[in-house]
PDB file of C-alpha atoms in Angstrom:
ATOM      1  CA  UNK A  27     116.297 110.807  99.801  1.00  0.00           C
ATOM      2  CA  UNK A  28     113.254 111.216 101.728  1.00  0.00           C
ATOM      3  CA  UNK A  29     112.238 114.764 100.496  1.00  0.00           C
ATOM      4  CA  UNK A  30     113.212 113.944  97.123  1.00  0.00           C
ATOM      5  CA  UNK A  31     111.239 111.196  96.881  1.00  0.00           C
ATOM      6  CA  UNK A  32     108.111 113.157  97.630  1.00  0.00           C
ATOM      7  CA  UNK A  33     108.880 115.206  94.737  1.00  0.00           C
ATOM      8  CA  UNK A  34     109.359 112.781  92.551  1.00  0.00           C
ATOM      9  CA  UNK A  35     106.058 110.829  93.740  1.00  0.00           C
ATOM     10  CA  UNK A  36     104.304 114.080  92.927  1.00  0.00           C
ATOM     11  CA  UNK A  37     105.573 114.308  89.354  1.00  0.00           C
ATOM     12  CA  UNK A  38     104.857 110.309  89.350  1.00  0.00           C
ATOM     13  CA  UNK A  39     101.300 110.546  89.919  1.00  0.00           C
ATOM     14  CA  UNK A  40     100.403 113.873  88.321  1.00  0.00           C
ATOM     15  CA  UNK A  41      99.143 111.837  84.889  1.00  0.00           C
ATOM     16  CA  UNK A  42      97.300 109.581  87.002  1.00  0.00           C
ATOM     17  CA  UNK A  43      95.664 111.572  89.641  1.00  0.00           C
ATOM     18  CA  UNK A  44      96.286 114.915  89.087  1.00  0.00           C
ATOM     19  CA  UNK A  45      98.551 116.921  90.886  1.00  0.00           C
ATOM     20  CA  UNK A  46      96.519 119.330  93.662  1.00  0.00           C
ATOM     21  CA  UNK A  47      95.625 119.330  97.287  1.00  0.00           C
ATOM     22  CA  UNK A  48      94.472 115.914  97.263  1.00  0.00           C
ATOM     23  CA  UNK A  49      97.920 114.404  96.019  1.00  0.00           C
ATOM     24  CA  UNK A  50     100.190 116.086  98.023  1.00  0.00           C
ATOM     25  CA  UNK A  51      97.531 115.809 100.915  1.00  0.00           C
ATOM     26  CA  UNK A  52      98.825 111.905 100.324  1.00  0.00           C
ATOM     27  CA  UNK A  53     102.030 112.370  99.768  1.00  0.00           C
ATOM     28  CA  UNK A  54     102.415 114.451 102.929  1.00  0.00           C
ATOM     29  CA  UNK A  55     100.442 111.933 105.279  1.00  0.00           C
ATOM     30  CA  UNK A  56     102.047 108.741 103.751  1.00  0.00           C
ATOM     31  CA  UNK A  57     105.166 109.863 104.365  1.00  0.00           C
ATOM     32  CA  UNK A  58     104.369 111.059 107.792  1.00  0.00           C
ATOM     33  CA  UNK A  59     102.925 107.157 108.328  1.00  0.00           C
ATOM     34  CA  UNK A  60     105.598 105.708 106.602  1.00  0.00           C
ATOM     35  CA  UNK A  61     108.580 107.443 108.661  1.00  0.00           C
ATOM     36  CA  UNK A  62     106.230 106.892 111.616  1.00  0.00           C
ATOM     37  CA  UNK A  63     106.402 102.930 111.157  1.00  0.00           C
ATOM     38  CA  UNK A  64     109.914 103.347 110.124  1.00  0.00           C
ATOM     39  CA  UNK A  65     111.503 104.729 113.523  1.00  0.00           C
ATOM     40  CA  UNK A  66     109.410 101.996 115.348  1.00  0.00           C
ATOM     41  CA  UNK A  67     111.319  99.586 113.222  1.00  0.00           C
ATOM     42  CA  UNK A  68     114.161 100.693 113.303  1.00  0.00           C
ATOM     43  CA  UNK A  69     114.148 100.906 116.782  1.00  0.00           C
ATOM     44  CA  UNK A  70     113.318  97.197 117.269  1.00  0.00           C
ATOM     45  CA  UNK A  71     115.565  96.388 114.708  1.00  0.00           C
ATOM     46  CA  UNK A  72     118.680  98.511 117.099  1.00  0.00           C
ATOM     47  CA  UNK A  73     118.894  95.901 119.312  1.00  0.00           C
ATOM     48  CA  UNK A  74     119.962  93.223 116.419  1.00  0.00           C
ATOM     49  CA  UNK A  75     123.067  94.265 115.018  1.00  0.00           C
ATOM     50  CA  UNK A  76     122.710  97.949 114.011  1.00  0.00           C
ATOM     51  CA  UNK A  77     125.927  98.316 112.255  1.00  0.00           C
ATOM     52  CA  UNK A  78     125.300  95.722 109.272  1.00  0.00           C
ATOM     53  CA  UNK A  79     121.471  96.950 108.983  1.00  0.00           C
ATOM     54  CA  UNK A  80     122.436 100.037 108.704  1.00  0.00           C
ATOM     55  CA  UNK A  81     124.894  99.420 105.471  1.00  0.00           C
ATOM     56  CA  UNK A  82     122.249  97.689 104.221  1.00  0.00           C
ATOM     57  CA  UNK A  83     119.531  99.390 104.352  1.00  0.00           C
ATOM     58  CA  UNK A  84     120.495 102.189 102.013  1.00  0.00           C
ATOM     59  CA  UNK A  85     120.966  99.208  99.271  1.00  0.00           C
ATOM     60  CA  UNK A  86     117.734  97.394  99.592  1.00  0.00           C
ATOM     61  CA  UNK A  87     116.187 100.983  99.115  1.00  0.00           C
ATOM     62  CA  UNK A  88     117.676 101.147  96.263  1.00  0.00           C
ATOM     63  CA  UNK A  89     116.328  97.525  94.948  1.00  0.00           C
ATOM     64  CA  UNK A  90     113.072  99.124  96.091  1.00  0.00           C
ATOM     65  CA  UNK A  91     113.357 102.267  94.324  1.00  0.00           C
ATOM     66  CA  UNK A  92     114.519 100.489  91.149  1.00  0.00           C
ATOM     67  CA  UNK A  93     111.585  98.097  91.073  1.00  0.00           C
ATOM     68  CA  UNK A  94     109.363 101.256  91.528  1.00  0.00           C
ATOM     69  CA  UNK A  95     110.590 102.702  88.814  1.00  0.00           C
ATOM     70  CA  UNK A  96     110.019  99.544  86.652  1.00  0.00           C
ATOM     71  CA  UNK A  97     106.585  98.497  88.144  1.00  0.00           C
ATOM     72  CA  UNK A  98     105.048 101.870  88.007  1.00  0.00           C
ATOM     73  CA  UNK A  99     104.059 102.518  84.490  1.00  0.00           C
ATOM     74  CA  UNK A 100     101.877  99.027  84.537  1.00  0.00           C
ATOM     75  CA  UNK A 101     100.748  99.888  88.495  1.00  0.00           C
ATOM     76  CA  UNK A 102      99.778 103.425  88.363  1.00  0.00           C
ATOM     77  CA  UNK A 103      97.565 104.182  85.283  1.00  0.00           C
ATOM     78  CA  UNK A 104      95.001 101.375  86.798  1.00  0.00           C
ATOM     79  CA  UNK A 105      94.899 104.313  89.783  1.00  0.00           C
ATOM     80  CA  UNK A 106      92.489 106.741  87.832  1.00  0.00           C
ATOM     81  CA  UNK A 107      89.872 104.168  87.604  1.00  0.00           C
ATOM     82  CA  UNK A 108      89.069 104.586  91.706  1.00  0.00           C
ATOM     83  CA  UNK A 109      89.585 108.201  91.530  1.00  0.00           C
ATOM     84  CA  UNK A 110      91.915 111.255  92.527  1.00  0.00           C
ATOM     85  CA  UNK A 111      91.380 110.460  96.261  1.00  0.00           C
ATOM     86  CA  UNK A 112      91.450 107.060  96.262  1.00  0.00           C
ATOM     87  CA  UNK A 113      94.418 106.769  93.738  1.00  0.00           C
ATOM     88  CA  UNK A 114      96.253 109.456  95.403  1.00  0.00           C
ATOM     89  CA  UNK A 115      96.569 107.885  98.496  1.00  0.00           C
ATOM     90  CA  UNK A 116      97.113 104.375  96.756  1.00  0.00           C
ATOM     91  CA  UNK A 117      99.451 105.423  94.236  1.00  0.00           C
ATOM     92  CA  UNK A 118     101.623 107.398  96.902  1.00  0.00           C
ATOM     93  CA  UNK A 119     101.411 104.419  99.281  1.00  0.00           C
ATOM     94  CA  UNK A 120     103.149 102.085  96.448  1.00  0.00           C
ATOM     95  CA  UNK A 121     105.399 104.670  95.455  1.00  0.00           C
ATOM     96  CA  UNK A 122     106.675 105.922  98.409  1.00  0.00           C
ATOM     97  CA  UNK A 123     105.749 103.849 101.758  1.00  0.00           C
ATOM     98  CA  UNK A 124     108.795 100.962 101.292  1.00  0.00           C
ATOM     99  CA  UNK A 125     111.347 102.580 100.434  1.00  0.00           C
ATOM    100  CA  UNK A 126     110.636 105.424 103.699  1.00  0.00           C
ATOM    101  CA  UNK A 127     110.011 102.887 105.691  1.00  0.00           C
ATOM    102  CA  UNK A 128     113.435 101.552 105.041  1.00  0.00           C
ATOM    103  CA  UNK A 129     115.411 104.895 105.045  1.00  0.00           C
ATOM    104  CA  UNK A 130     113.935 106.575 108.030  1.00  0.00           C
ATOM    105  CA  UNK A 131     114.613 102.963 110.223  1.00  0.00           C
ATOM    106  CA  UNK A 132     117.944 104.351 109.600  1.00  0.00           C
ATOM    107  CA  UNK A 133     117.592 106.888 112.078  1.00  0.00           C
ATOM    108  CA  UNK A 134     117.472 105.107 115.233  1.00  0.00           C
ATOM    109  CA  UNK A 135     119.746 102.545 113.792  1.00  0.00           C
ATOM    110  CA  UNK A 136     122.485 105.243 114.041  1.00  0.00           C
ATOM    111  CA  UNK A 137     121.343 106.197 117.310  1.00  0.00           C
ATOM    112  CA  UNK A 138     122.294 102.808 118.475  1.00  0.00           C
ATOM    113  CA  UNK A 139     125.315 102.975 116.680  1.00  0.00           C
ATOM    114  CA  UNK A 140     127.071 106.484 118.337  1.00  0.00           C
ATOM    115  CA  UNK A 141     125.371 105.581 121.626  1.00  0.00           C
ATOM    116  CA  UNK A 142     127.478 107.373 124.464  1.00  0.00           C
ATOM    117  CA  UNK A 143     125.341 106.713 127.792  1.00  0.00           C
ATOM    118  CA  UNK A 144     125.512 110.307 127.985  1.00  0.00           C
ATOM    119  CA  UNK A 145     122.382 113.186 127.384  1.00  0.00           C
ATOM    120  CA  UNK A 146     120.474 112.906 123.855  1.00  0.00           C
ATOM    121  CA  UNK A 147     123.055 109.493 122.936  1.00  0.00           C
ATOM    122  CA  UNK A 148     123.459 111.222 119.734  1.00  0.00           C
ATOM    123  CA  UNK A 149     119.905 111.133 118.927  1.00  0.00           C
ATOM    124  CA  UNK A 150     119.865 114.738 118.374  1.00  0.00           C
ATOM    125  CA  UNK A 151     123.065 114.644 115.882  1.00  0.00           C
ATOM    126  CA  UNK A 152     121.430 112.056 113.913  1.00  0.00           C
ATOM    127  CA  UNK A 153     118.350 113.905 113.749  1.00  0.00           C
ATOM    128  CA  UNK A 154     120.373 117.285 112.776  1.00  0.00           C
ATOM    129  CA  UNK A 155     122.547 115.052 109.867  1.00  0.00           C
ATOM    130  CA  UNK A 156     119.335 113.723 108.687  1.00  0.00           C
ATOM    131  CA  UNK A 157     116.953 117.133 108.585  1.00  0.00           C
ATOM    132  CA  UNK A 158     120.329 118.634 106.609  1.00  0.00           C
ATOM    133  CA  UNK A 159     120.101 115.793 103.952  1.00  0.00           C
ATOM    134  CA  UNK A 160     116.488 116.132 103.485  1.00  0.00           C
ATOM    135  CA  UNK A 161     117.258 119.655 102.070  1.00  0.00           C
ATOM    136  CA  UNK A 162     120.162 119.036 100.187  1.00  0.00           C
ATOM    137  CA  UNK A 163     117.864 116.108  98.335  1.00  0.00           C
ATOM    138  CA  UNK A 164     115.240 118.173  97.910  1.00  0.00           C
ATOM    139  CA  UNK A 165     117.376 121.359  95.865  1.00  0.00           C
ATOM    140  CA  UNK A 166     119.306 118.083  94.151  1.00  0.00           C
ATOM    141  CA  UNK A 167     115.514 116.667  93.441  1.00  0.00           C
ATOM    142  CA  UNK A 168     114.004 119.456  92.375  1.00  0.00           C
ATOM    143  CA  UNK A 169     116.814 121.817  90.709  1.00  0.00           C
ATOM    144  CA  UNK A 170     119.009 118.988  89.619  1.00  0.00           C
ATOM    145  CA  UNK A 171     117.219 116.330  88.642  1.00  0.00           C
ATOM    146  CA  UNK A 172     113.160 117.173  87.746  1.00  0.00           C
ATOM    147  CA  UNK A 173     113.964 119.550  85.138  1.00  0.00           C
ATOM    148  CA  UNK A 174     116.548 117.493  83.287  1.00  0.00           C
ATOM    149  CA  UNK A 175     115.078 113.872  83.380  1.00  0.00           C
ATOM    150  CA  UNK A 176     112.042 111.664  83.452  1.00  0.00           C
ATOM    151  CA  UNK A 177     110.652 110.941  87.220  1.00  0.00           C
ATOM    152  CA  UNK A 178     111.327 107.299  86.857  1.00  0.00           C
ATOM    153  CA  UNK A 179     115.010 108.433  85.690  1.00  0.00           C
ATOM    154  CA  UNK A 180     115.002 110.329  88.739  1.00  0.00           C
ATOM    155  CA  UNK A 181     114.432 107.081  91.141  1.00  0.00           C
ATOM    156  CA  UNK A 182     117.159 105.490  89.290  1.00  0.00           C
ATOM    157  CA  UNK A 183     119.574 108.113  90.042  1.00  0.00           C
ATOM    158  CA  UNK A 184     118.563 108.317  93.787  1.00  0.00           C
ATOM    159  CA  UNK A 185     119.086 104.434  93.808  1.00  0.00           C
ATOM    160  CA  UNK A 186     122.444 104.624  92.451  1.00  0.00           C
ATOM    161  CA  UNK A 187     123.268 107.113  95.437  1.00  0.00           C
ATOM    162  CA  UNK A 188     121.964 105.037  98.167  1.00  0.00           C
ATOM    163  CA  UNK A 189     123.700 102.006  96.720  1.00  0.00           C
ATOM    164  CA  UNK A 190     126.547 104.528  96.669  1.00  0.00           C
ATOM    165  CA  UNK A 191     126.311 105.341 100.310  1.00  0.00           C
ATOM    166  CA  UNK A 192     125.292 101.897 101.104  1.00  0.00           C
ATOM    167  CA  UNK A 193     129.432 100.701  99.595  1.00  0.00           C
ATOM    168  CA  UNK A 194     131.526 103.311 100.988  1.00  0.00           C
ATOM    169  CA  UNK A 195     129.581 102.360 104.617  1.00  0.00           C
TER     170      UNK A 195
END
């Protein structure tokens, strides 16, 4: 979901701000920030019942995504009034930042969840599952989904999957 969604926030924005170096200069940082604050939540948030945050999390990131995708067309067209830069990194904070934050506080949440005492304690299994589903959402994203639908289409079909994932947790 996290690749994906950068794709989609660059097809989001590209009306608004344009679609060069300085927008995926945002999306790229953002994101960076964004899983960044995530982990360190996540990681507090371990010690507090990891197994029922973690089934959750995937569905309030899907409330997220669906109130992006309804918000956005009154949020982001005010953007172009401060500016590529300044809407750029704006419009990709709105976008994007909430519902990262939420999916990459997954992470250590599973950590905490497969915890063995011994080496890595999973970490590095996590990390591999994770990495792996960042591709596959990017070639769903971007070869799937982009060319057939509207972006905001595009968050509503990633929502459904989290929720998805989210039930059969």
């Amino acid at each position: 979901a996290t690749l994906a969604l950068e794709l989609i926030a660059s097809r989001l924005l590209t009306p608004y701000v344009g679609g060069g170096l300085t927008v995926w200069t945002a999306i790229l940082s953002v994101t960076l920030l964004a899983l960044a604050f995530g982990y360190h939540v996540g990681s507090r948030w371990s010690a507090h019942d990891p197994r029922r945050l973690f089934v959750r999390i995937p569905a309030l990131a899907a409330v997220v995504l669906g109130l992006t995708a309804a918000l956005y067309p009154f949020l982001l067209p005010q953007l172009a009034v401060g500016g590529a830069l300044t809407g750029a990194f704006v419009g990709v904070t709105l976008v994007l930042a909430p519902a990262l934050v939420l999916l990459s506080a997954m992470g250590p949440l599973g950590i905490a969840l497969i915890r063995t005492g011994e080496g890595d304690s999973g970490a590095g299994e996590v990390f591999a599952v994770s990495t792996v589903g960042s591709v596959a959402g990017v070639f769903l994203a971007a070869f799937a989904l982009l060319p057939f639908m509207a972006p905001p289409a595009t968050l509503g079909v990633l929502a459904l999957a989290l929720v998805a994932v989210s039930a059969a947790s």
